[in-house]
Coordinates of C-alpha atoms in Angstrom, one line a residue:
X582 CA 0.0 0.0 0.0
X583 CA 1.0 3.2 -0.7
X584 CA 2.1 5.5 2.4
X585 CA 2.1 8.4 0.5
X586 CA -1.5 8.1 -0.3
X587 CA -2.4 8.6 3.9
X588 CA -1.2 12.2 4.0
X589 CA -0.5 13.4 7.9
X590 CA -3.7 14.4 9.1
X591 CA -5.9 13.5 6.1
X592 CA -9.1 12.5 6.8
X593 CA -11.0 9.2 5.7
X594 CA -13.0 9.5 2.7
X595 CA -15.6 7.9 4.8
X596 CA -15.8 7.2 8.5
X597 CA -18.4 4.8 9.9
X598 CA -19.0 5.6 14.0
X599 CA -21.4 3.8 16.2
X600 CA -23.4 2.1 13.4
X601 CA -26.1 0.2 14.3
X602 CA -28.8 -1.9 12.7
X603 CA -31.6 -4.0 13.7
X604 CA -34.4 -6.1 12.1
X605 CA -37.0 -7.6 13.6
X606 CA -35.7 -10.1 16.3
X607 CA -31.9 -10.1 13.9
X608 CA -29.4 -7.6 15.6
X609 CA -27.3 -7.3 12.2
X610 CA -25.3 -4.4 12.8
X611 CA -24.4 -3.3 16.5
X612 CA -22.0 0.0 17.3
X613 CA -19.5 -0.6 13.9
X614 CA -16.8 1.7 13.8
X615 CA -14.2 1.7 10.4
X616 CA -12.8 4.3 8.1
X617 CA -12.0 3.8 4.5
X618 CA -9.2 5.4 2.9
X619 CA -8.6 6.6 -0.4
X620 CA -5.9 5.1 -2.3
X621 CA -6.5 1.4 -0.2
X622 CA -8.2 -1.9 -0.9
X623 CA -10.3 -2.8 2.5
X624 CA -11.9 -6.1 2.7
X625 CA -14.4 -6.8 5.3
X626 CA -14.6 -10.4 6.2
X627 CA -16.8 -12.2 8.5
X628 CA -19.1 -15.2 8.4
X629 CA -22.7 -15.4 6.3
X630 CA -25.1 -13.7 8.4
X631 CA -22.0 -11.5 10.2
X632 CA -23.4 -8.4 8.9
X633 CA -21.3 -7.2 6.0
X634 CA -23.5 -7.1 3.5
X635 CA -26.3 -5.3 5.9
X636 CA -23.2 -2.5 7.0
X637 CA -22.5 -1.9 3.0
X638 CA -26.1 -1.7 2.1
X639 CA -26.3 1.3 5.1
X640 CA -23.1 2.8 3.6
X641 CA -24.8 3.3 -0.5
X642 CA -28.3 4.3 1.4
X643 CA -30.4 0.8 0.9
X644 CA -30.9 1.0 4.7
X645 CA -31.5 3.5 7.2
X646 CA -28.9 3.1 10.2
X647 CA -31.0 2.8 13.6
X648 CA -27.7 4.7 15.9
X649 CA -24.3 5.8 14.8
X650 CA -23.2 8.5 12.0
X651 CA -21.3 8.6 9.3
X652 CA -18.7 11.1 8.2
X653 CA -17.8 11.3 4.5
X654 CA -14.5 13.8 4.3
X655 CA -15.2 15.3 7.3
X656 CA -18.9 16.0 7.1
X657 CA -21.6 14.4 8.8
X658 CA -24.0 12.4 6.0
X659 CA -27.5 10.9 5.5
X660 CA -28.3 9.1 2.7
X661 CA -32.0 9.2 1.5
X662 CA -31.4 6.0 -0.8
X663 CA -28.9 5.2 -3.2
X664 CA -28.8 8.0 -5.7
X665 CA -28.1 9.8 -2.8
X666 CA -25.2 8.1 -2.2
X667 CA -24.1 7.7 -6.0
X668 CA -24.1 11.4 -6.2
X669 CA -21.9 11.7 -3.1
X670 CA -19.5 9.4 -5.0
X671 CA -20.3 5.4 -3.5
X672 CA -21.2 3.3 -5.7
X673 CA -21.8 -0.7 -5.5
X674 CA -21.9 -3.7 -7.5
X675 CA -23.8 -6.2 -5.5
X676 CA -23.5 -10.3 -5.7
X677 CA -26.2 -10.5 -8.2
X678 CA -25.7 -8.6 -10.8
X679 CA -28.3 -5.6 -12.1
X680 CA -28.3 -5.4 -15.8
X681 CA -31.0 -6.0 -17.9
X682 CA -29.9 -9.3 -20.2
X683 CA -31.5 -8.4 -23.2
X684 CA -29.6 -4.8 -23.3
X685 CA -26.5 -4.4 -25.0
X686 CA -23.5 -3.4 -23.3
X687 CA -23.4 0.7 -24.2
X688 CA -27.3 0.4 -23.4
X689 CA -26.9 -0.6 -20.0
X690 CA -24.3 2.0 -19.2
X691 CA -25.7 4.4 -21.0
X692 CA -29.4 3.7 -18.1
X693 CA -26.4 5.0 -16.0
X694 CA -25.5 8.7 -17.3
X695 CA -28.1 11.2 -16.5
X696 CA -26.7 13.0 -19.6
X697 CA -28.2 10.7 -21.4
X698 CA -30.9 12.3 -24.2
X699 CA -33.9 10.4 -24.8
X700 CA -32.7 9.2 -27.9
X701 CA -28.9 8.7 -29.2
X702 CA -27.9 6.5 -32.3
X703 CA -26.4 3.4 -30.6
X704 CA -23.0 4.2 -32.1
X705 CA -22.7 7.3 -29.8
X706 CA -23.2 5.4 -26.9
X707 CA -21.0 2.5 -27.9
X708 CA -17.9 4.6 -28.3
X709 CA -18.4 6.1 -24.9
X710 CA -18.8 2.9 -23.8
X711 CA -15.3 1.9 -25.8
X712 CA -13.8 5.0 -24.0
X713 CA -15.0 4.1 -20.3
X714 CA -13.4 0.8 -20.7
X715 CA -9.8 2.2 -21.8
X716 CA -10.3 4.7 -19.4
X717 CA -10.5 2.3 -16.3
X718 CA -8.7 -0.8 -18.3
X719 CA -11.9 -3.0 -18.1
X720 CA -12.3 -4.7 -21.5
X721 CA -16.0 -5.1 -22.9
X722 CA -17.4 -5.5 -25.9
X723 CA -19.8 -2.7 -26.3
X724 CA -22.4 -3.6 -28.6
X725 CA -22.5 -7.5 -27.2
X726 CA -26.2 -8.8 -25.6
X727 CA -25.8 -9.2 -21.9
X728 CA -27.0 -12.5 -22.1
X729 CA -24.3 -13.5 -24.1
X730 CA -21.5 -12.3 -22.1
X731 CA -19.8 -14.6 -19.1
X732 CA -20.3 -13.8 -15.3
X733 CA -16.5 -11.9 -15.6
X734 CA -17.6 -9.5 -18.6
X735 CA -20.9 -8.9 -16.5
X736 CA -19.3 -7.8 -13.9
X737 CA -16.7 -5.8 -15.5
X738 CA -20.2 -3.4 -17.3
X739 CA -21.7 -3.5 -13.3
X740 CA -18.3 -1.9 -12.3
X741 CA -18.2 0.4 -15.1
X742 CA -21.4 1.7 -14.8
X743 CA -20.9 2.6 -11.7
X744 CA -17.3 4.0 -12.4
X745 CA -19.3 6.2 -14.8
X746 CA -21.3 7.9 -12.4
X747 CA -18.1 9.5 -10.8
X748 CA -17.3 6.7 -8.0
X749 CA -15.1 7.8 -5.5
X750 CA -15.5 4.5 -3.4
X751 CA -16.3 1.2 -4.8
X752 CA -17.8 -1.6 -2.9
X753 CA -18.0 -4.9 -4.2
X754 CA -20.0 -7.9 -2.6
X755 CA -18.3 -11.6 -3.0
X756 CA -16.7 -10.0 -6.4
X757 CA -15.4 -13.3 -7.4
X758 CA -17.9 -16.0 -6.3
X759 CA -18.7 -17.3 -9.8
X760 CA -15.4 -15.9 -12.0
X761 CA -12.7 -18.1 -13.2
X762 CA -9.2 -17.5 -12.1
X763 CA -8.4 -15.8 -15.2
X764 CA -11.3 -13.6 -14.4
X765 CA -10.4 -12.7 -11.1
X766 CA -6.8 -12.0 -11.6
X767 CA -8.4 -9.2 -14.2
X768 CA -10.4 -8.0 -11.8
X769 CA -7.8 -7.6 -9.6
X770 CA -5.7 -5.4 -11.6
X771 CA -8.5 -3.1 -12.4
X772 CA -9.3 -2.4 -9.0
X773 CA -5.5 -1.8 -8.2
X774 CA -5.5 0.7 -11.0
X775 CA -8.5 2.5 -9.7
X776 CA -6.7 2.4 -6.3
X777 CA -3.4 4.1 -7.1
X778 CA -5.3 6.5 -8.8
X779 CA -6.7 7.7 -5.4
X780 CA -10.1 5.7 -5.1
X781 CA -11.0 3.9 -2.5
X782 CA -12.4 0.0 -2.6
X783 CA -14.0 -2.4 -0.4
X784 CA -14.4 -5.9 -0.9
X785 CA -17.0 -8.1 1.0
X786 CA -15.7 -11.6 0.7
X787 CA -14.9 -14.8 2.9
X788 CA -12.3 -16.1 0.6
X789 CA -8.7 -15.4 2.3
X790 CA -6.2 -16.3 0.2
X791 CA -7.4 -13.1 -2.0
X792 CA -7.8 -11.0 0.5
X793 CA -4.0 -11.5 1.3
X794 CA -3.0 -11.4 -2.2
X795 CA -5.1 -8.1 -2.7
X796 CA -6.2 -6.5 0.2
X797 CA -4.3 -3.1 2.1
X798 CA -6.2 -3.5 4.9
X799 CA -9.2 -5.7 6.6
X800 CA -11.8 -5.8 9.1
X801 CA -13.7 -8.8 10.5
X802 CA -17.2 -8.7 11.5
X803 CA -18.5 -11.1 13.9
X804 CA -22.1 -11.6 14.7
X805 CA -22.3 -7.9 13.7
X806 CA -20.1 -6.8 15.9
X807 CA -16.4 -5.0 14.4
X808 CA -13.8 -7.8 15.8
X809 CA -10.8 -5.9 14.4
X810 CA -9.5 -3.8 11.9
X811 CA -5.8 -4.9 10.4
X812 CA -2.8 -4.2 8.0
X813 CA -2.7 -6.9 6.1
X814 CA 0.9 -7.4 6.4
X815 CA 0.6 -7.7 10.2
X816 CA -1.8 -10.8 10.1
X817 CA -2.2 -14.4 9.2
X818 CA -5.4 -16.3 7.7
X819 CA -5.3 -18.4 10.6
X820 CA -5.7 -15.4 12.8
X821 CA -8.0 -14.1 10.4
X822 CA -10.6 -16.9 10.9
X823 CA -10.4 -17.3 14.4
X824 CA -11.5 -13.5 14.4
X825 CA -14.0 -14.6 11.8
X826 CA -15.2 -17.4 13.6
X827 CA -14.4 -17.4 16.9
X828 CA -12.5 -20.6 17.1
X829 CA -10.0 -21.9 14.8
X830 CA -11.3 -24.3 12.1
X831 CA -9.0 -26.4 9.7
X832 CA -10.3 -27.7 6.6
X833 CA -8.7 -31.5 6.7
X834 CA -6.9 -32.3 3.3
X835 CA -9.1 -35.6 3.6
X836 CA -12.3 -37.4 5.0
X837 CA -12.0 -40.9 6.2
X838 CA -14.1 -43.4 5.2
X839 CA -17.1 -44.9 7.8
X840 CA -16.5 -48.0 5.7
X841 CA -14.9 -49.0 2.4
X842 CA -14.6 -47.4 -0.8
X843 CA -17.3 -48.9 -3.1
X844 CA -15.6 -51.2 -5.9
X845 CA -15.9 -51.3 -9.6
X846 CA -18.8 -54.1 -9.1
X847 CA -20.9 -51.7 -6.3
X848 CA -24.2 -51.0 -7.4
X849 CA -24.5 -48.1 -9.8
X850 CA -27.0 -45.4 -8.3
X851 CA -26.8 -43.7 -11.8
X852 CA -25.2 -44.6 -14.8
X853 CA -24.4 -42.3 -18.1
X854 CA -24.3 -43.7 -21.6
X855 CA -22.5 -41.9 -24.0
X856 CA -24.1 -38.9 -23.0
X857 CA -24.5 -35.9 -25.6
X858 CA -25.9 -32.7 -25.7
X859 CA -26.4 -29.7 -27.6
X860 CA -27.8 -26.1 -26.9
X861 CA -30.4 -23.9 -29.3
X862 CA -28.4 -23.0 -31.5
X863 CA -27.0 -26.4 -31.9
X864 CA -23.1 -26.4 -30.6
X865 CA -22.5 -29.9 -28.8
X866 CA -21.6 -28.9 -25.2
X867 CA -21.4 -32.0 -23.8
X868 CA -20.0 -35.1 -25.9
X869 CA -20.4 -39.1 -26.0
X870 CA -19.7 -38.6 -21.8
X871 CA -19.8 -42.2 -20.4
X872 CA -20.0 -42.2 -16.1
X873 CA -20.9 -44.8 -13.6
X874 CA -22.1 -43.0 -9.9
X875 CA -21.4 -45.9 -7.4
X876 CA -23.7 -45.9 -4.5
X877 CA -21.7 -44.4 -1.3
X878 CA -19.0 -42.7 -3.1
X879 CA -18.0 -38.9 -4.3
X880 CA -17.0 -38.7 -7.5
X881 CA -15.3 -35.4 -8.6
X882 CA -15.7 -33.2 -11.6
X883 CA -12.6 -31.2 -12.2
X884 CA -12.3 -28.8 -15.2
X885 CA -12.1 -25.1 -15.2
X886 CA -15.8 -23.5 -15.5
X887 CA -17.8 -23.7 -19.0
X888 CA -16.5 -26.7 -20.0
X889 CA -20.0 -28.3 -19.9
X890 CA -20.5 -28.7 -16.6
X891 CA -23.5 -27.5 -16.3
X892 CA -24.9 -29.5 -19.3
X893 CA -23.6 -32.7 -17.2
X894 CA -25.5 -31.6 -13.9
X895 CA -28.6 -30.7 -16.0
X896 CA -28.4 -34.1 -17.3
X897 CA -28.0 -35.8 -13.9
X898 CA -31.1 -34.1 -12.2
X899 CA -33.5 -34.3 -15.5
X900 CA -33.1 -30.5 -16.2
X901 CA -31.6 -31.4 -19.4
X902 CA -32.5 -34.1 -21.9
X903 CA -29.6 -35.7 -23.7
X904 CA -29.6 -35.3 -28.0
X905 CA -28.0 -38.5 -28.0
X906 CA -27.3 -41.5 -25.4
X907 CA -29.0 -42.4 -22.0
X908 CA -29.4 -42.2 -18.4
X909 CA -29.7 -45.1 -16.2
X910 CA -31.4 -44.3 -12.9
X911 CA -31.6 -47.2 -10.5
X912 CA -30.9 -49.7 -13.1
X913 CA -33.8 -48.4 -15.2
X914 CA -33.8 -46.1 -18.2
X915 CA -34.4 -42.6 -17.0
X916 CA -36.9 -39.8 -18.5
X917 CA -35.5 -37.2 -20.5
X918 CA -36.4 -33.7 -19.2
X919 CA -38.1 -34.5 -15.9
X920 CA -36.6 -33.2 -13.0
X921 CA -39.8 -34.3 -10.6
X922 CA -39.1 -37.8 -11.4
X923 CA -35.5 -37.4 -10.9
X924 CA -36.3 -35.7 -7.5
X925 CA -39.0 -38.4 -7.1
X926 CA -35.9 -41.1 -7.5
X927 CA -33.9 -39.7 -5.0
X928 CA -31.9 -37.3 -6.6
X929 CA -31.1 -33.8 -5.0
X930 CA -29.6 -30.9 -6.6
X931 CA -27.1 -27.6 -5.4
X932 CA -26.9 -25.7 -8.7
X933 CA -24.6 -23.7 -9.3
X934 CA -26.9 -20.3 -9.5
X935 CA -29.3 -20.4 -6.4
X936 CA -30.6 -17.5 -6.9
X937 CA -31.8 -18.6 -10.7
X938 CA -32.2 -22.6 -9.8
X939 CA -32.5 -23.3 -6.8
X940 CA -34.7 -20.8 -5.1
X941 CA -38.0 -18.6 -5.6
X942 CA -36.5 -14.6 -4.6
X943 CA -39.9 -13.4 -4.9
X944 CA -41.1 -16.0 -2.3
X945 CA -40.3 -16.1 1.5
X946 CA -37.9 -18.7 3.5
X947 CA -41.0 -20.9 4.4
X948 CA -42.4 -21.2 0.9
X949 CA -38.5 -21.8 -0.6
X950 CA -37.5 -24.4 2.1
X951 CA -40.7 -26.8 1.3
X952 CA -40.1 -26.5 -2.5
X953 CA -39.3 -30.0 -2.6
X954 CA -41.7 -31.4 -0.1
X955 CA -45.1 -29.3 -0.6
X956 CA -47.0 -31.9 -1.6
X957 CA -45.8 -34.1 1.5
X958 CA -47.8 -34.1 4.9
X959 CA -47.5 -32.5 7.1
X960 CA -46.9 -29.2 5.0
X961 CA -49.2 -30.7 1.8
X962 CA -51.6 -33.4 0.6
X963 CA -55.3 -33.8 -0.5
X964 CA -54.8 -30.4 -2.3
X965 CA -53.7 -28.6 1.1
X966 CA -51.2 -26.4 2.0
X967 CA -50.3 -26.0 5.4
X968 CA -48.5 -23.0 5.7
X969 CA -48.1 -23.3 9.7
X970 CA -46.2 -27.0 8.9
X971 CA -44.1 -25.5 6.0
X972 CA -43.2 -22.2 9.0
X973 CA -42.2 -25.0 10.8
X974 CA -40.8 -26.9 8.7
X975 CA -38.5 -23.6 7.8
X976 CA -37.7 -22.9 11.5
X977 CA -36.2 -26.7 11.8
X978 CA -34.6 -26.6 8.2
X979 CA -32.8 -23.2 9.3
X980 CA -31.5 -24.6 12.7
X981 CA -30.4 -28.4 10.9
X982 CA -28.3 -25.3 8.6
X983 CA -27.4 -23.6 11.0
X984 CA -29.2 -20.3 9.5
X985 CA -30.5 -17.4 11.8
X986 CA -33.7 -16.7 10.9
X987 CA -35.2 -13.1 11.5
X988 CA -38.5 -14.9 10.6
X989 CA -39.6 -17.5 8.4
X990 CA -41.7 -15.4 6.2
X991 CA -38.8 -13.2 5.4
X992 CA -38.1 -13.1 1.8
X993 CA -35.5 -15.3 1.0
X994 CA -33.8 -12.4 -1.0
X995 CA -32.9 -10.8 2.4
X996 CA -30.7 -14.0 3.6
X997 CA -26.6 -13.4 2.4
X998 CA -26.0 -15.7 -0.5
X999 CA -24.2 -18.0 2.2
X1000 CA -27.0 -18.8 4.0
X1001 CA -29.3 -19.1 0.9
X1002 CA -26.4 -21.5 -0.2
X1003 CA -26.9 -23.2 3.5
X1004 CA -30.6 -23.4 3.2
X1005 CA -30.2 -25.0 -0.3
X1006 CA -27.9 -28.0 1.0
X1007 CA -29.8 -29.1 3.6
X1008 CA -33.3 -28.5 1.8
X1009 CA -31.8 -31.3 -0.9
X1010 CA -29.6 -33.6 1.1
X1011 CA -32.8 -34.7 2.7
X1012 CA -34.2 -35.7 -0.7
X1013 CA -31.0 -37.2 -1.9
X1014 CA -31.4 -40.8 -0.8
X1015 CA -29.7 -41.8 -4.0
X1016 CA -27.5 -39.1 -5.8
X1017 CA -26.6 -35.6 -4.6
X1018 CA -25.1 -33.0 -7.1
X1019 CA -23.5 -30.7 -6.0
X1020 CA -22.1 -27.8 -8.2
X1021 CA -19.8 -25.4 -6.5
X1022 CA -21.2 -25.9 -3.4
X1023 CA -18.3 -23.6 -1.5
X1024 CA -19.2 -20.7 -3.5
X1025 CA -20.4 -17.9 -0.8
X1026 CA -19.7 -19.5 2.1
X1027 CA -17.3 -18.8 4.5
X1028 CA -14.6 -21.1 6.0
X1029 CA -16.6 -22.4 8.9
X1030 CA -19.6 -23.2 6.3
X1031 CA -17.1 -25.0 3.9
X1032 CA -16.1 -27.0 6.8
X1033 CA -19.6 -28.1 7.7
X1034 CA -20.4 -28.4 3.9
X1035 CA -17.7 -30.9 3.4
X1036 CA -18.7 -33.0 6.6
X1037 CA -22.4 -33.4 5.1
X1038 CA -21.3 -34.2 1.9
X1039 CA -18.7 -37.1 3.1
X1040 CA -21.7 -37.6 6.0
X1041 CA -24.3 -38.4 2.2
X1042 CA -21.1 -41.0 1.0
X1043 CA -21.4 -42.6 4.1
X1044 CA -25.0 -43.3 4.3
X1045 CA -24.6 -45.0 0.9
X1046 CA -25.4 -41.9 -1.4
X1047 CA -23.7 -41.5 -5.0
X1048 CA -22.3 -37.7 -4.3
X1049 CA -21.5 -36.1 -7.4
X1050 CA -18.9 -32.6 -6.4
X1051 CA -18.1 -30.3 -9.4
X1052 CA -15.5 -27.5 -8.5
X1053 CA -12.3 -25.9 -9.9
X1054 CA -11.1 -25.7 -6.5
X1055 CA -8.6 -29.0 -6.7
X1056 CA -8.0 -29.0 -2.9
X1057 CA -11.6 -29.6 -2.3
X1058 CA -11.9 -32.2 -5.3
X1059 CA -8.8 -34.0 -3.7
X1060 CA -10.1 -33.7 -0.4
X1061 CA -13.5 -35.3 -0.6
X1062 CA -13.2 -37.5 -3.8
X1063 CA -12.9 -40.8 -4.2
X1064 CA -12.5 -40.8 -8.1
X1065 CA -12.1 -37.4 -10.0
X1066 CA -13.3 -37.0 -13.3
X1067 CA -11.9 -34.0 -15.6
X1068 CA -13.9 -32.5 -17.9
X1069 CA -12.5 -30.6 -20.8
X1070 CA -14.8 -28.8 -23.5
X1071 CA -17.8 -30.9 -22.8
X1072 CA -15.4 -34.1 -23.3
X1073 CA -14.4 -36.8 -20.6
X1074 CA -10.8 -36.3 -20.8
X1075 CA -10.3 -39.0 -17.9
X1076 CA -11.2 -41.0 -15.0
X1077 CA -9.2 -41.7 -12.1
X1078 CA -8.8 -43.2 -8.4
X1079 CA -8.0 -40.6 -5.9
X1080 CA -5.0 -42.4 -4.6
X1081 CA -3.6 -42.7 -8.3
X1082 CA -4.3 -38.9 -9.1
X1083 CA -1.7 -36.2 -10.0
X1084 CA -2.0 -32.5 -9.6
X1085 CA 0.0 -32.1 -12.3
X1086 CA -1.4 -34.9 -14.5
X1087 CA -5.0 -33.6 -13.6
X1088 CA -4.1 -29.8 -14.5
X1089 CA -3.1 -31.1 -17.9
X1090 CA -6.0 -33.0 -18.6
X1091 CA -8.1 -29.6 -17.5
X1092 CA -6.1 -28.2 -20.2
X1093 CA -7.4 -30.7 -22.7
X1094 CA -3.5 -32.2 -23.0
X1095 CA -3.1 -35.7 -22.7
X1096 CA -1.7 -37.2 -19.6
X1097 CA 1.7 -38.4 -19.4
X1098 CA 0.5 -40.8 -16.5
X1099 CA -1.6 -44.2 -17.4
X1100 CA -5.2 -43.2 -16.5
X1101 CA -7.6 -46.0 -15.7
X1102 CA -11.3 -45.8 -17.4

């Protein structure tokens, strides 16, 4: 970090004193005091639920602070909402991104600039858009669909737009939750540019290997309560999550067995036969993919993101119909685009987007936590819905997740995307009697959460469950499988026992090379 940029007596560009928040029976924020600093990166950490999220949405005027002040360069503020804030230079690019998908590029920043006429020929607003990316050294592609572009290139027109509005401070909420390394590498050079330049940046995250690699400074949040505020240079990501936590917490580099490994002859909960499938417009994204799932074992899907997994979970839960091949469920041929019957069969499901499919945002906790049991007494049958049962039902579901509820009516929008994630595990491992998927299960969680993740996961193995883990993250695949899989543009590049497998030869199958190393099938 720059010393030069803290000039003697300078004040913060924003000083948060006494803050305090409280919903109904959820103290979320209580007496939180932090500066941020021009010219620094601060990350806030803390557990899901900590309060992070709730302290940054008081900071850009979403909420209303019940006690405290805040002080932007020495002046006492209120923020009516968040133009209020926008104009005073904060700006934020949430978790889920705000963009409307079937909007260019240059449209979407262009809903940004109040200079904007009510009508402008779309190759004016394209090269502004051309310039604001130079400018701030975030490559887009101006006149591209929204819909079209990858979670990275989103996020790169959600910063910009708010870059374009005369940010001073940017705040960023789990910025690199669904980006590829690649991708986040990027990001992290733009926001050190915007940095030195004299802007200030805060980062909401769990994960703390980036926060060392990126961070100037940090504070934790525990329980919403300020635990400490650090140079990063004078603390350790152990220390870092026993603030976090509260107690240290080690994520073990493997999970023993309750019993044996399943062998090649176990019985196959599912079984894929050269597997295929294409999208609309007809590009084969997943190709002749031949898998056995053995009953009580985790079989990993390495590969770095958009290489097809998606397809290959879609087809495994009955979202997606294969163009060509079969699914075996239980011996039995399975239906094509069903994923009732799948469910039905004992197949549960952690997508890899909650938000789009996994949960209802519209609906509250109680409605989203019964999704897959409404029809089931006590919270359905005969026609009924009880919504007393499925409140219930919630209330249990939350505690088994270890989720604090405010209420469970609350809209499930309001929980962090950790604890949506939380909710989401437990609502399917107790469907999954014969197959779990899991698709980047880890993503929004915090360490402890991880930790508990991984231990129900290896608890499905050992109650005879076929548990399917697709991540990127080879610690996690190494730690919990017990054959990894690597998938390489939509092809099976490999299959291979976890006591035979090679970081090295596993990194060059993700890179579609052949290995050097025998591979068995």
């Amino acid at each position: 970090m720059p010393e030069t940029m803290f000039a003697p007596g300078e004040p913060p560009f924003l000083k948060l004193s006494g803050i305090g928040k409280v919903f109904p029976g959820v103290i979320a924020n209580e007496d939180v005091s932090i500066d941020f600093r021009r010219g620094e990166i601060h990350a806030l950490l803390g557990e899901n639920g900590a309060g992070k999220s709730t302290l940054m949405n008081v900071v850009t005027g979403l909420y209303q602070p019940d006690s405290g002040e805040m002080i932007l360069d020495g002046y006492g503020v209120e923020f009516a909402g968040p133009p209020a804030a926008i104009a005073a230079g904060i700006g934020m690019v949430h978790q889920h991104f705000k963009l409307v998908p079937r909007f260019t590029v240059a449209e979407n920043l262009a809903l940004g600039w109040n200079e904007t006429p009510g009508w402008v020929a779309p190759g004016a607003i394209e090269a502004k858009a051309r310039a604001l990316s130079e400018r701030f050294g975030l490559a887009i592609r101006a006149d591209a669909r929204i819909d079209s572009l990858s979670a990275g290139e989103q996020q790169r027109v959600e910063i910009l737009r708010v870059l374009s509005r005369g940010a001073k401070m940017l705040i960023l909420d789990e910025p690199t939750a669904v980006l590829s390394p690649v991708e986040v590498a990027s990001l992290f050079d733009a926001l050190r540019r915007f940095r030195d330049g004299g802007g200030a940046v805060v980062i909401i995250t769990h994960k703390l290997d980036e926060v060392m690699a990126v961070a100037d400074r940090c504070s934790v949040l525990r329980a919403g309560r300020l635990v400490g505020t650090h140079r990063i240079t004078d603390v350790t990501p152990a220390l870092l999550v026993g603030e976090m936590i509260g107690r240290p917490v080690d994520l073990p580099a493997s999970y023993p067995r309750a019993r044996p490994a399943p062998g090649p002859d176990a019985p196959a909960a599912m079984v894929l036969e050269a597997v295929s499938v294409r999208d609309e417009a007809g590009v084969t994204r997943l190709d002749a993919v031949s898998l056995v799932l053995r009953a009580g074992e985790v079989l990993g899907i390495a590969g770095v993101t958009g290489n097809g997994q998606p397809e290959l979970a879609g087809v495994m839960t009955g979202l997606v119909a294969p163009f060509s091949g079969r699914v075996l469920l239980g011996g039995a041929p399975a239906p094509g685009a069903d994923p009732g019957a799948f469910a039905a069969a004992g197949v549960g499901h952690v997508p890899e987007d909650r938000l789009r499919s996994a949960l209802a945002p519209s609906l509250g906790v109680a409605e989203n936590a019964v999704l897959r049991e409404y029809r089931v007494k006590p919270v359905g049958g005969r026609l009924a819905y009880n919504a007393g049962a499925a409140r219930r039902f919630a209330e249990a579901l939350a505690v088994a997740a270890n989720v604090r509820l405010a209420s469970p009516t609350a809209p499930i929008r309001g929980l962090s995307g950790g604890n949506q994630q939380r909710l989401v595990l437990a609502r399917e491992g107790r469907i999954a009697t014969s197959v779990l998927v899991a698709s980047y299960p880890a993503r929004g969680l915090d360490i402890g959460a991880i930790a508990a993740m991984r231990e129900r996961l290896a608890a499905a193995r050992d109650g005879g469950v076929a548990v399917v883990l697709v991540s990127e993250d080879l610690d996690e695949i190494l730690a919990l499988s017990d054959r990894i899989a690597v998938l390489t543009a939509g092809r099976l590049m490999g299959v291979m026992e976890r006591a035979e497998a090679r970081r090295d030869v596993i990194g060059r199958l993700m890179s579609g090379r052949a290995a050097d190393a025998e591979i068995a099938a």
